[in-house]
Amino acid sequence: MFRRYVYVSKAVDGMTERYVASFINVAQERNKSEELTGALLYLDGYFLQVMEGPAEAAANCMMRIMSDNRHHNIDIRETLDIDIRRFSKLWMAFSHAGDVNRSMLEAFDYEPGFPAAKFSPEKLQRIMVALSLSAWPSDSGRIMRRAG
């Protein structure tokens, strides 16, 4: 049994893509050791993350996320026990504005902050799947580690 979390949060003022990339490297290594997979998007000053893994490890990670002072207004959109992961091969895919195909986002009617009234947990996951499968250019500076 695995647990999936989907959340959106607002980055603190002054957050840069370079800074996000630096702490994602650490998170990727920790996630690998804890068997946590998922994807993180940093866009227009907001984070969108889908994180999944063994229930206890995922809950512990979510507690760390909730206490992280690099973001606020954390809106957990979904906490769900699952049998199968959506991101089983990604220790932590990371993307930022330079990586994202804006026309793909427009197809999802993107608005900064992913307002809850317009972006259900399922729609947020579809966005992240689309990003992780095909929307990132292969020559981008994204940080992405695949499992196995």
PDB file of C-alpha atoms in Angstrom:
ATOM      1  CA  MET A   1       0.000   0.000   0.000  1.00  0.00           C
ATOM      2  CA  PHE A   2       1.245   3.441  -0.964  1.00  0.00           C
ATOM      3  CA  ARG A   3       0.075   6.946  -0.157  1.00  0.00           C
ATOM      4  CA  ARG A   4      -0.175   9.837  -2.589  1.00  0.00           C
ATOM      5  CA  TYR A   5      -0.163  13.520  -1.676  1.00  0.00           C
ATOM      6  CA  VAL A   6      -0.969  16.334  -4.066  1.00  0.00           C
ATOM      7  CA  TYR A   7      -0.427  19.887  -2.891  1.00  0.00           C
ATOM      8  CA  VAL A   8       0.032  23.452  -4.085  1.00  0.00           C
ATOM      9  CA  SER A   9       1.936  26.098  -2.134  1.00  0.00           C
ATOM     10  CA  LYS A  10       3.230  29.641  -2.535  1.00  0.00           C
ATOM     11  CA  ALA A  11       7.002  30.130  -2.546  1.00  0.00           C
ATOM     12  CA  VAL A  12       8.483  32.776  -0.309  1.00  0.00           C
ATOM     13  CA  ASP A  13       9.331  36.052  -1.997  1.00  0.00           C
ATOM     14  CA  GLY A  14      12.684  36.045  -3.753  1.00  0.00           C
ATOM     15  CA  MET A  15      12.734  32.297  -4.480  1.00  0.00           C
ATOM     16  CA  THR A  16      14.761  31.571  -7.610  1.00  0.00           C
ATOM     17  CA  GLU A  17      14.753  28.567  -9.911  1.00  0.00           C
ATOM     18  CA  ARG A  18      18.453  28.068  -9.181  1.00  0.00           C
ATOM     19  CA  TYR A  19      17.765  27.918  -5.439  1.00  0.00           C
ATOM     20  CA  VAL A  20      14.917  25.450  -5.962  1.00  0.00           C
ATOM     21  CA  ALA A  21      17.188  23.268  -8.092  1.00  0.00           C
ATOM     22  CA  SER A  22      19.802  23.223  -5.318  1.00  0.00           C
ATOM     23  CA  PHE A  23      17.466  21.879  -2.648  1.00  0.00           C
ATOM     24  CA  ILE A  24      15.784  19.467  -5.059  1.00  0.00           C
ATOM     25  CA  ASN A  25      19.110  17.650  -5.432  1.00  0.00           C
ATOM     26  CA  VAL A  26      19.061  16.868  -1.707  1.00  0.00           C
ATOM     27  CA  ALA A  27      15.376  15.892  -1.807  1.00  0.00           C
ATOM     28  CA  GLN A  28      15.974  13.519  -4.708  1.00  0.00           C
ATOM     29  CA  GLU A  29      18.598  11.568  -2.783  1.00  0.00           C
ATOM     30  CA  ARG A  30      16.412  11.386   0.315  1.00  0.00           C
ATOM     31  CA  ASN A  31      13.386  10.354  -1.753  1.00  0.00           C
ATOM     32  CA  LYS A  32      15.350   7.572  -3.380  1.00  0.00           C
ATOM     33  CA  SER A  33      16.416   6.197  -0.010  1.00  0.00           C
ATOM     34  CA  GLU A  34      12.813   6.403   1.270  1.00  0.00           C
ATOM     35  CA  GLU A  35      11.326   4.996  -1.965  1.00  0.00           C
ATOM     36  CA  LEU A  36       9.322   8.171  -2.600  1.00  0.00           C
ATOM     37  CA  THR A  37       8.503   9.084  -6.171  1.00  0.00           C
ATOM     38  CA  GLY A  38       6.704  11.961  -7.812  1.00  0.00           C
ATOM     39  CA  ALA A  39       7.100  15.276  -9.548  1.00  0.00           C
ATOM     40  CA  LEU A  40       7.524  18.905  -8.538  1.00  0.00           C
ATOM     41  CA  LEU A  41       6.751  21.973 -10.604  1.00  0.00           C
ATOM     42  CA  TYR A  42       7.933  25.469  -9.662  1.00  0.00           C
ATOM     43  CA  LEU A  43       6.072  27.993 -11.762  1.00  0.00           C
ATOM     44  CA  ASP A  44       5.071  31.632 -11.335  1.00  0.00           C
ATOM     45  CA  GLY A  45       6.023  31.605  -7.654  1.00  0.00           C
ATOM     46  CA  TYR A  46       4.072  28.440  -6.793  1.00  0.00           C
ATOM     47  CA  PHE A  47       4.939  24.824  -6.182  1.00  0.00           C
ATOM     48  CA  LEU A  48       2.804  21.929  -7.370  1.00  0.00           C
ATOM     49  CA  GLN A  49       3.870  18.519  -6.159  1.00  0.00           C
ATOM     50  CA  VAL A  50       2.628  14.983  -6.485  1.00  0.00           C
ATOM     51  CA  MET A  51       4.480  12.722  -4.064  1.00  0.00           C
ATOM     52  CA  GLU A  52       3.845   9.030  -3.479  1.00  0.00           C
ATOM     53  CA  GLY A  53       5.430   6.124  -1.701  1.00  0.00           C
ATOM     54  CA  PRO A  54       5.194   3.842   1.304  1.00  0.00           C
ATOM     55  CA  ALA A  55       2.525   5.331   3.588  1.00  0.00           C
ATOM     56  CA  GLU A  56       4.744   6.048   6.594  1.00  0.00           C
ATOM     57  CA  ALA A  57       7.587   7.509   4.522  1.00  0.00           C
ATOM     58  CA  ALA A  58       5.155   9.662   2.546  1.00  0.00           C
ATOM     59  CA  ALA A  59       3.482  10.937   5.731  1.00  0.00           C
ATOM     60  CA  ASN A  60       6.875  11.780   7.260  1.00  0.00           C
ATOM     61  CA  CYS A  61       7.920  13.590   4.102  1.00  0.00           C
ATOM     62  CA  MET A  62       4.667  15.551   4.081  1.00  0.00           C
ATOM     63  CA  MET A  63       5.324  16.612   7.687  1.00  0.00           C
ATOM     64  CA  ARG A  64       8.751  17.939   6.602  1.00  0.00           C
ATOM     65  CA  ILE A  65       7.137  19.740   3.678  1.00  0.00           C
ATOM     66  CA  MET A  66       4.521  21.318   5.950  1.00  0.00           C
ATOM     67  CA  SER A  67       7.222  22.734   8.250  1.00  0.00           C
ATOM     68  CA  ASP A  68       9.493  23.993   5.452  1.00  0.00           C
ATOM     69  CA  ASN A  69       9.811  27.781   5.609  1.00  0.00           C
ATOM     70  CA  ARG A  70      10.610  28.128   1.897  1.00  0.00           C
ATOM     71  CA  HIS A  71       6.903  28.130   1.126  1.00  0.00           C
ATOM     72  CA  HIS A  72       3.550  28.880   2.759  1.00  0.00           C
ATOM     73  CA  ASN A  73      -0.189  28.609   2.098  1.00  0.00           C
ATOM     74  CA  ILE A  74       0.230  24.875   1.643  1.00  0.00           C
ATOM     75  CA  ASP A  75      -2.997  23.517   0.226  1.00  0.00           C
ATOM     76  CA  ILE A  76      -3.089  19.724   0.364  1.00  0.00           C
ATOM     77  CA  ARG A  77      -5.494  18.794  -2.420  1.00  0.00           C
ATOM     78  CA  GLU A  78      -5.328  15.041  -1.978  1.00  0.00           C
ATOM     79  CA  THR A  79      -4.173  12.437   0.499  1.00  0.00           C
ATOM     80  CA  LEU A  80      -4.996   9.018  -0.869  1.00  0.00           C
ATOM     81  CA  ASP A  81      -3.981   5.449  -0.187  1.00  0.00           C
ATOM     82  CA  ILE A  82      -3.183   3.793  -3.506  1.00  0.00           C
ATOM     83  CA  ASP A  83      -2.104   0.403  -4.789  1.00  0.00           C
ATOM     84  CA  ILE A  84      -0.264   1.632  -7.885  1.00  0.00           C
ATOM     85  CA  ARG A  85       1.943   4.689  -8.275  1.00  0.00           C
ATOM     86  CA  ARG A  86       1.517   7.145 -11.129  1.00  0.00           C
ATOM     87  CA  PHE A  87       5.162   8.176 -10.929  1.00  0.00           C
ATOM     88  CA  SER A  88       6.762   4.826 -10.194  1.00  0.00           C
ATOM     89  CA  LYS A  89       9.904   5.549 -12.195  1.00  0.00           C
ATOM     90  CA  LEU A  90      10.639   9.091 -11.022  1.00  0.00           C
ATOM     91  CA  TRP A  91      12.458   9.665  -7.734  1.00  0.00           C
ATOM     92  CA  MET A  92      11.590  13.309  -8.151  1.00  0.00           C
ATOM     93  CA  ALA A  93      11.074  15.001 -11.457  1.00  0.00           C
ATOM     94  CA  PHE A  94      11.570  18.751 -11.238  1.00  0.00           C
ATOM     95  CA  SER A  95      10.555  21.392 -13.696  1.00  0.00           C
ATOM     96  CA  HIS A  96      10.454  25.150 -13.724  1.00  0.00           C
ATOM     97  CA  ALA A  97       9.172  27.891 -16.026  1.00  0.00           C
ATOM     98  CA  GLY A  98      12.015  27.511 -18.535  1.00  0.00           C
ATOM     99  CA  ASP A  99      11.181  23.839 -19.010  1.00  0.00           C
ATOM    100  CA  VAL A 100       7.440  24.075 -19.409  1.00  0.00           C
ATOM    101  CA  ASN A 101       5.678  24.051 -22.737  1.00  0.00           C
ATOM    102  CA  ARG A 102       3.264  26.955 -22.227  1.00  0.00           C
ATOM    103  CA  SER A 103       0.880  25.735 -24.925  1.00  0.00           C
ATOM    104  CA  MET A 104       0.539  22.489 -22.969  1.00  0.00           C
ATOM    105  CA  LEU A 105      -0.359  24.493 -19.876  1.00  0.00           C
ATOM    106  CA  GLU A 106      -2.869  26.520 -21.878  1.00  0.00           C
ATOM    107  CA  ALA A 107      -4.536  23.251 -22.885  1.00  0.00           C
ATOM    108  CA  PHE A 108      -5.171  22.705 -19.155  1.00  0.00           C
ATOM    109  CA  ASP A 109      -6.474  26.307 -18.734  1.00  0.00           C
ATOM    110  CA  TYR A 110      -3.512  27.170 -16.518  1.00  0.00           C
ATOM    111  CA  GLU A 111      -3.784  29.923 -13.909  1.00  0.00           C
ATOM    112  CA  PRO A 112      -0.965  30.780 -11.480  1.00  0.00           C
ATOM    113  CA  GLY A 113      -1.429  29.036  -8.152  1.00  0.00           C
ATOM    114  CA  PHE A 114      -3.697  26.355  -9.615  1.00  0.00           C
ATOM    115  CA  PRO A 115      -6.893  27.623  -7.894  1.00  0.00           C
ATOM    116  CA  ALA A 116      -8.722  24.763  -6.194  1.00  0.00           C
ATOM    117  CA  ALA A 117     -12.061  25.619  -7.805  1.00  0.00           C
ATOM    118  CA  LYS A 118     -10.543  25.051 -11.239  1.00  0.00           C
ATOM    119  CA  PHE A 119      -7.875  22.414 -10.584  1.00  0.00           C
ATOM    120  CA  SER A 120      -9.019  19.170  -8.994  1.00  0.00           C
ATOM    121  CA  PRO A 121      -6.391  16.745  -7.676  1.00  0.00           C
ATOM    122  CA  GLU A 122      -6.986  14.573 -10.747  1.00  0.00           C
ATOM    123  CA  LYS A 123      -6.416  17.492 -13.117  1.00  0.00           C
ATOM    124  CA  LEU A 124      -3.237  18.457 -11.254  1.00  0.00           C
ATOM    125  CA  GLN A 125      -1.969  14.896 -11.614  1.00  0.00           C
ATOM    126  CA  ARG A 126      -2.769  14.902 -15.343  1.00  0.00           C
ATOM    127  CA  ILE A 127      -0.724  18.091 -15.707  1.00  0.00           C
ATOM    128  CA  MET A 128       2.215  16.510 -13.915  1.00  0.00           C
ATOM    129  CA  VAL A 129       1.974  13.324 -15.960  1.00  0.00           C
ATOM    130  CA  ALA A 130       1.923  15.368 -19.171  1.00  0.00           C
ATOM    131  CA  LEU A 131       4.987  17.282 -18.034  1.00  0.00           C
ATOM    132  CA  SER A 132       6.879  14.182 -16.980  1.00  0.00           C
ATOM    133  CA  LEU A 133       6.112  12.207 -20.141  1.00  0.00           C
ATOM    134  CA  SER A 134       6.562  14.571 -23.014  1.00  0.00           C
ATOM    135  CA  ALA A 135       6.380  18.270 -22.373  1.00  0.00           C
ATOM    136  CA  TRP A 136       9.922  18.845 -21.152  1.00  0.00           C
ATOM    137  CA  PRO A 137      12.434  19.550 -23.916  1.00  0.00           C
ATOM    138  CA  SER A 138      15.251  17.031 -23.894  1.00  0.00           C
ATOM    139  CA  ASP A 139      17.914  19.750 -23.900  1.00  0.00           C
ATOM    140  CA  SER A 140      16.509  21.696 -20.956  1.00  0.00           C
ATOM    141  CA  GLY A 141      18.293  22.289 -17.698  1.00  0.00           C
ATOM    142  CA  ARG A 142      15.737  20.311 -15.732  1.00  0.00           C
ATOM    143  CA  ILE A 143      16.744  17.982 -12.975  1.00  0.00           C
ATOM    144  CA  MET A 144      15.233  14.569 -13.390  1.00  0.00           C
ATOM    145  CA  ARG A 145      16.306  11.251 -11.981  1.00  0.00           C
ATOM    146  CA  ARG A 146      14.698   8.055 -13.077  1.00  0.00           C
ATOM    147  CA  ALA A 147      14.521   5.033 -10.852  1.00  0.00           C
ATOM    148  CA  GLY A 148      16.125   1.764 -11.803  1.00  0.00           C
TER     149      GLY A 148
END
